[in-house]
Coordinates of C-alpha atoms in Angstrom, one line a residue:
X36 CA 0.0 0.0 0.0
X37 CA 1.1 3.5 -0.7
X38 CA 2.8 5.3 2.3
X39 CA 0.6 7.8 4.2
X40 CA 0.9 11.4 3.3
X41 CA 3.2 12.9 6.0
X42 CA 1.9 16.1 7.6
X43 CA 3.9 18.1 10.2
X44 CA 2.3 21.0 12.2
X45 CA 4.9 23.3 13.8
X46 CA 3.7 24.8 17.1
X47 CA 5.1 27.1 19.7
X48 CA 3.9 28.6 23.0
X49 CA 0.9 30.8 22.7
X50 CA -0.3 29.4 19.3
X51 CA -4.0 29.4 18.6
X52 CA -5.4 26.0 19.4
X53 CA -7.7 25.6 16.4
X54 CA -4.9 26.7 14.0
X55 CA -3.2 23.5 14.9
X56 CA -6.0 21.1 15.8
X57 CA -8.4 22.2 13.0
X58 CA -6.3 21.1 10.0
X59 CA -5.1 18.1 12.1
X60 CA -8.7 16.9 12.6
X61 CA -9.5 17.3 8.9
X62 CA -6.6 15.1 7.9
X63 CA -7.4 12.6 10.7
X64 CA -11.1 12.3 9.7
X65 CA -10.2 12.0 6.0
X66 CA -7.9 9.0 6.9
X67 CA -10.7 7.3 8.9
X68 CA -13.3 8.0 6.2
X69 CA -11.0 6.6 3.5
X70 CA -10.9 3.3 5.4
X71 CA -8.5 0.5 4.9
X72 CA -6.6 0.2 1.7
X73 CA -6.1 4.0 1.4
X74 CA -2.9 5.6 2.5
X75 CA -4.5 8.6 4.2
X76 CA -2.4 10.9 6.4
X77 CA 0.2 10.6 9.2
X78 CA -0.1 13.8 11.3
X79 CA 2.6 14.9 13.8
X80 CA 3.1 18.0 15.9
X81 CA 6.6 19.4 16.2
X82 CA 7.9 22.0 18.8
X83 CA 11.3 23.5 19.4
X84 CA 12.4 21.0 22.1
X85 CA 9.7 18.4 21.6
X86 CA 8.0 19.7 24.8
X87 CA 4.3 20.4 25.3
X88 CA 3.2 23.9 24.6
X89 CA 0.4 26.0 26.2
X90 CA -1.9 27.4 23.5
X91 CA -3.5 30.9 23.6
X92 CA -6.5 29.4 25.3
X93 CA -4.5 27.6 27.9
X94 CA -5.0 24.1 26.6
X95 CA -1.7 22.3 26.3
X96 CA -0.6 20.5 23.1
X97 CA 1.6 17.4 23.3
X98 CA 4.4 17.3 20.8
X99 CA 5.4 14.2 18.8
X100 CA 8.9 15.4 17.9
X101 CA 11.4 18.3 18.0
X102 CA 11.8 20.6 15.1
X103 CA 15.3 19.2 14.5
X104 CA 13.7 15.7 14.0
X105 CA 11.7 16.9 11.0
X106 CA 13.5 15.8 7.9
X107 CA 13.1 16.5 4.2
X108 CA 10.6 13.7 3.6
X109 CA 7.7 15.8 4.8
X110 CA 4.8 16.0 2.3
X111 CA 3.0 19.0 4.0
X112 CA 4.4 21.4 6.5
X113 CA 1.9 23.7 8.2
X114 CA 3.0 26.6 10.3
X115 CA 0.3 27.9 12.7
X116 CA 0.2 31.4 14.0
X117 CA -0.5 33.4 17.2
X118 CA -1.4 37.0 18.0
X119 CA -0.8 39.3 20.9
X120 CA -3.6 41.7 21.8
X121 CA -2.4 45.1 23.2
X122 CA -5.3 47.5 23.8
X123 CA -7.1 47.7 20.5
X124 CA -4.0 46.6 18.5
X125 CA -3.4 43.0 17.4
X126 CA 0.2 42.0 16.9
X127 CA 1.4 38.8 15.2
X128 CA 3.8 36.7 17.3
X129 CA 7.1 36.0 15.7
X130 CA 8.8 32.9 17.2
X131 CA 12.5 33.2 16.4
X132 CA 13.1 29.4 16.7
X133 CA 10.3 28.7 14.2
X134 CA 11.6 31.4 11.8
X135 CA 15.2 30.2 11.9
X136 CA 14.1 26.5 11.5
X137 CA 11.9 27.4 8.5
X138 CA 14.8 28.7 6.5
X139 CA 16.4 25.3 6.8
X140 CA 13.4 22.9 6.7
X141 CA 11.1 24.6 4.2
X142 CA 13.1 24.1 1.0
X143 CA 12.8 20.3 1.2
X144 CA 9.1 20.2 1.8
X145 CA 6.7 19.2 -1.0
X146 CA 3.9 21.5 0.3
X147 CA 4.3 24.5 2.6
X148 CA 1.4 26.2 4.3
X149 CA 0.6 28.7 7.0
X150 CA -2.6 29.0 9.1
X151 CA -3.8 32.5 10.1
X152 CA -0.9 34.7 11.3
X153 CA 1.5 31.9 10.5
X154 CA 2.0 33.8 7.2
X155 CA 4.1 36.3 9.2
X156 CA 6.5 33.5 10.1
X157 CA 6.8 32.4 6.5
X158 CA 7.4 36.0 5.4
X159 CA 10.0 36.6 8.1
X160 CA 11.8 33.6 6.8
X161 CA 11.8 35.1 3.3
X162 CA 9.5 32.3 2.0
X163 CA 6.8 34.6 0.6
X164 CA 8.9 37.1 -1.3
X165 CA 7.5 37.7 -4.7
X166 CA 4.4 35.7 -3.9
X167 CA 0.7 36.4 -3.2
X168 CA -0.5 35.5 0.3
X169 CA -3.3 36.1 2.7
X170 CA -3.6 36.0 6.5
X171 CA -6.2 36.9 9.1
X172 CA -7.8 40.2 8.1
X173 CA -6.8 41.8 11.4
X174 CA -3.1 41.4 10.7
X175 CA -3.1 41.7 6.9
X176 CA -2.1 45.4 6.9
X177 CA 0.8 44.6 9.2
X178 CA 2.0 41.8 6.9
X179 CA 1.9 44.1 3.9
X180 CA 3.7 46.9 5.8
X181 CA 6.4 44.7 7.2
X182 CA 7.0 42.8 3.9
X183 CA 6.3 45.0 0.9
X184 CA 7.8 42.3 -1.4
X185 CA 4.8 40.1 -0.6
X186 CA 1.5 40.7 -2.4
X187 CA -1.0 40.6 0.4
X188 CA -4.7 40.1 -0.3
X189 CA -6.7 40.3 2.9
X190 CA -9.9 39.0 1.4
X191 CA -9.7 35.3 0.4
X192 CA -10.1 32.4 2.8
X193 CA -7.0 30.9 1.3
X194 CA -4.5 31.4 -1.5
X195 CA -2.5 28.7 -3.2
X196 CA 0.5 29.6 -5.3
X197 CA 2.4 26.6 -6.4
X198 CA 3.5 24.6 -3.4
X199 CA 2.8 27.6 -1.1
X200 CA -0.5 27.9 0.6
X201 CA -1.6 30.6 3.0
X202 CA -5.0 31.0 4.7
X203 CA -7.1 33.3 6.8
X204 CA -7.8 33.0 10.5
X205 CA -8.8 30.1 12.7
X206 CA -11.5 28.0 10.9
X207 CA -10.2 28.8 7.4
X208 CA -7.4 26.4 8.2
X209 CA -9.9 23.6 8.0
X210 CA -11.2 24.9 4.6
X211 CA -7.6 24.9 3.3
X212 CA -7.0 21.4 4.7
X213 CA -10.1 20.1 2.9
X214 CA -8.8 21.6 -0.3
X215 CA -5.6 19.7 0.3
X216 CA -7.5 16.5 0.7
X217 CA -9.2 17.2 -2.6
X218 CA -5.8 17.7 -4.2
X219 CA -4.3 14.5 -2.6
X220 CA -7.2 12.1 -2.9
X221 CA -9.9 13.7 -4.9
X222 CA -13.2 15.5 -4.3
X223 CA -15.2 12.5 -3.3
X224 CA -13.1 11.9 -0.1
X225 CA -13.1 15.7 0.6
X226 CA -16.9 15.8 0.4
X227 CA -17.3 12.7 2.6
X228 CA -14.9 14.3 5.1
X229 CA -16.8 17.5 5.1
X230 CA -20.1 15.7 5.7
X231 CA -18.6 13.7 8.6
X232 CA -17.3 16.9 10.2
X233 CA -20.6 18.8 9.4
X234 CA -18.6 21.3 7.4
X235 CA -19.6 23.5 4.5
X236 CA -17.6 21.9 1.8
X237 CA -18.0 24.7 -0.8
X238 CA -16.0 27.4 1.0
X239 CA -13.4 27.6 -1.7
X240 CA -10.3 29.8 -1.5
X241 CA -11.6 32.7 -3.5
X242 CA -14.5 33.4 -1.1
X243 CA -14.3 36.3 1.2
X244 CA -13.1 36.0 4.8
X245 CA -16.0 38.1 6.2
X246 CA -19.2 39.8 5.3
X247 CA -19.1 43.5 4.4
X248 CA -20.9 44.6 7.6
X249 CA -18.4 42.6 9.7
X250 CA -15.4 44.1 8.0
X251 CA -15.6 47.1 10.4
X252 CA -16.0 46.2 14.2
X253 CA -19.3 47.4 15.5
X254 CA -19.6 50.1 18.2
X255 CA -22.9 50.0 20.1
X256 CA -25.0 53.1 19.6
X257 CA -22.9 54.4 16.7
X258 CA -25.4 55.8 14.1
X259 CA -23.0 54.8 11.2
X260 CA -23.2 51.2 12.4
X261 CA -27.0 51.4 12.4
X262 CA -26.9 52.9 8.9
X263 CA -24.6 50.1 7.7
X264 CA -27.1 47.4 9.0
X265 CA -29.9 49.3 7.3
X266 CA -28.0 49.4 4.0
X267 CA -27.7 45.6 4.1
X268 CA -31.5 45.3 4.3
X269 CA -32.3 47.8 1.6
X270 CA -29.8 47.2 -1.2
X271 CA -32.4 47.8 -4.0
X272 CA -33.2 51.3 -2.7
X273 CA -31.6 54.6 -3.5
X274 CA -28.3 54.4 -1.6
X275 CA -26.5 57.4 -3.0
X276 CA -24.5 59.6 -0.7
X277 CA -27.2 62.2 -0.9
X278 CA -29.9 59.8 0.1
X279 CA -27.9 58.3 3.0
X280 CA -26.9 61.7 4.2
X281 CA -30.5 62.7 4.3
X282 CA -31.4 59.7 6.3
X283 CA -28.9 60.8 8.9
X284 CA -30.0 64.4 8.7
X285 CA -26.5 65.5 7.7
X286 CA -25.0 67.4 4.8
X287 CA -23.4 65.2 2.2
X288 CA -20.0 66.6 2.9
X289 CA -20.2 66.0 6.7
X290 CA -21.8 62.6 6.2
X291 CA -19.1 61.4 3.8
X292 CA -16.3 62.5 6.1
X293 CA -18.0 60.8 9.1
X294 CA -18.6 57.6 7.2
X295 CA -15.0 57.4 5.8
X296 CA -13.6 58.1 9.3
X297 CA -15.7 55.3 10.8
X298 CA -15.3 52.7 8.0
X299 CA -12.1 53.6 6.2
X300 CA -13.9 53.9 2.9
X301 CA -16.4 56.0 1.0
X302 CA -20.2 55.5 1.1
X303 CA -20.2 54.6 -2.7
X304 CA -17.5 51.9 -2.3
X305 CA -19.1 50.5 0.8
X306 CA -22.5 50.3 -0.9
X307 CA -21.0 48.6 -4.0
X308 CA -19.2 46.1 -1.8
X309 CA -22.4 45.3 0.1
X310 CA -24.3 44.8 -3.2
X311 CA -21.5 42.7 -4.7
X312 CA -21.6 40.5 -1.6
X313 CA -25.3 40.0 -1.9
X314 CA -24.9 39.2 -5.6
X315 CA -22.2 36.6 -4.7
X316 CA -24.6 34.9 -2.2
X317 CA -27.4 34.8 -4.7
X318 CA -25.2 33.3 -7.4
X319 CA -24.0 30.7 -4.9
X320 CA -27.2 29.8 -3.1
X321 CA -30.1 30.5 -5.5
X322 CA -31.2 29.6 -9.0
X323 CA -32.1 33.2 -9.9
X324 CA -31.1 34.4 -13.4
X325 CA -28.6 37.2 -13.8
X326 CA -31.3 39.9 -14.3
X327 CA -32.9 38.8 -11.0
X328 CA -29.6 38.7 -9.2
X329 CA -28.8 42.2 -10.5
X330 CA -32.1 43.6 -9.3
X331 CA -32.2 41.9 -5.9
X332 CA -28.7 42.9 -5.1
X333 CA -29.3 46.5 -6.0
X334 CA -26.7 46.5 -8.8
X335 CA -29.6 47.2 -11.2
X336 CA -28.7 45.7 -14.6
X337 CA -26.9 42.7 -15.9
X338 CA -24.3 45.1 -17.4
X339 CA -23.7 46.7 -14.0
X340 CA -23.4 43.2 -12.5
X341 CA -20.8 42.2 -15.0
X342 CA -18.8 45.5 -14.6
X343 CA -18.7 45.1 -10.8
X344 CA -17.6 41.4 -11.0
X345 CA -14.9 42.2 -13.6
X346 CA -13.6 45.2 -11.7
X347 CA -13.7 43.8 -8.2
X348 CA -13.3 40.1 -8.6
X349 CA -11.6 39.7 -12.1
X350 CA -14.3 37.2 -13.3
X351 CA -17.8 37.1 -14.6
X352 CA -21.0 36.3 -12.7
X353 CA -21.5 33.1 -14.7
X354 CA -17.9 31.9 -14.0
X355 CA -18.3 32.7 -10.3
X356 CA -21.5 30.7 -10.1
X357 CA -19.8 27.7 -11.9
X358 CA -16.9 27.9 -9.5
X359 CA -18.6 28.3 -6.1
X360 CA -22.1 27.0 -6.4

């Protein structure tokens, strides 16, 4: 029988628990679902000294080996991430032992991946230079600022570029692992694994990390937050800056400044993003034709729908539906 696909997950003190155990469980369940006669996966956790490490939530992870015991016959090497919260700031944790080890171990690995802020560790080791990558949306700006040679896209759940995979935060590591199961053993086993784990198997890499309203943290009692929620329920109405300003009883100029300060974007860009997200959901989850999708999402016409998809997603509505439905 073919040898199991060897997976090593590198961990260090303070790592997010699900960043490690989420992908590990996907590979483990895939092996059990495949049954006898299929190679499946052999999953091991490696730490600097082979010692147990306390995760961010306090749960201790047992290690199977030291980093030095990981040799070049690894099929998939996953590097999990951790963050440090200081006030309202979220800082990625850079473990020097992991970064130094990656420079030596990564070149001999068939497939190299990061989970969540683990992308910061890959970047610090110089492994993402000249590549596209993603990470948790709360640290994406920091990754782009610290490593301008990396093309950072904060939106997708995961990005694959050759043998390098990077993914967004926490649960997205499981989506990425399912995609790896698909690559290794085919979509049938991936679907069976997802059903067993009660996972949504269709969360492909090009989908967004978060909904438009969730992209900006809510502040209770903030009238702009209330307006953003209202926008999501009234996408087919007049959502021009003039109409929205009138709803808040403000001048257009004052409203636009207030909205941009609160959300980091203009009312027009926010509205188009909300309408585009609604169109994406309709294409994925309904059988509506393109005219209905354009009308229900507030984009108006099929021509406007096409323009928005081409400009913002680099694809057509029909192609998006074929890929994600």
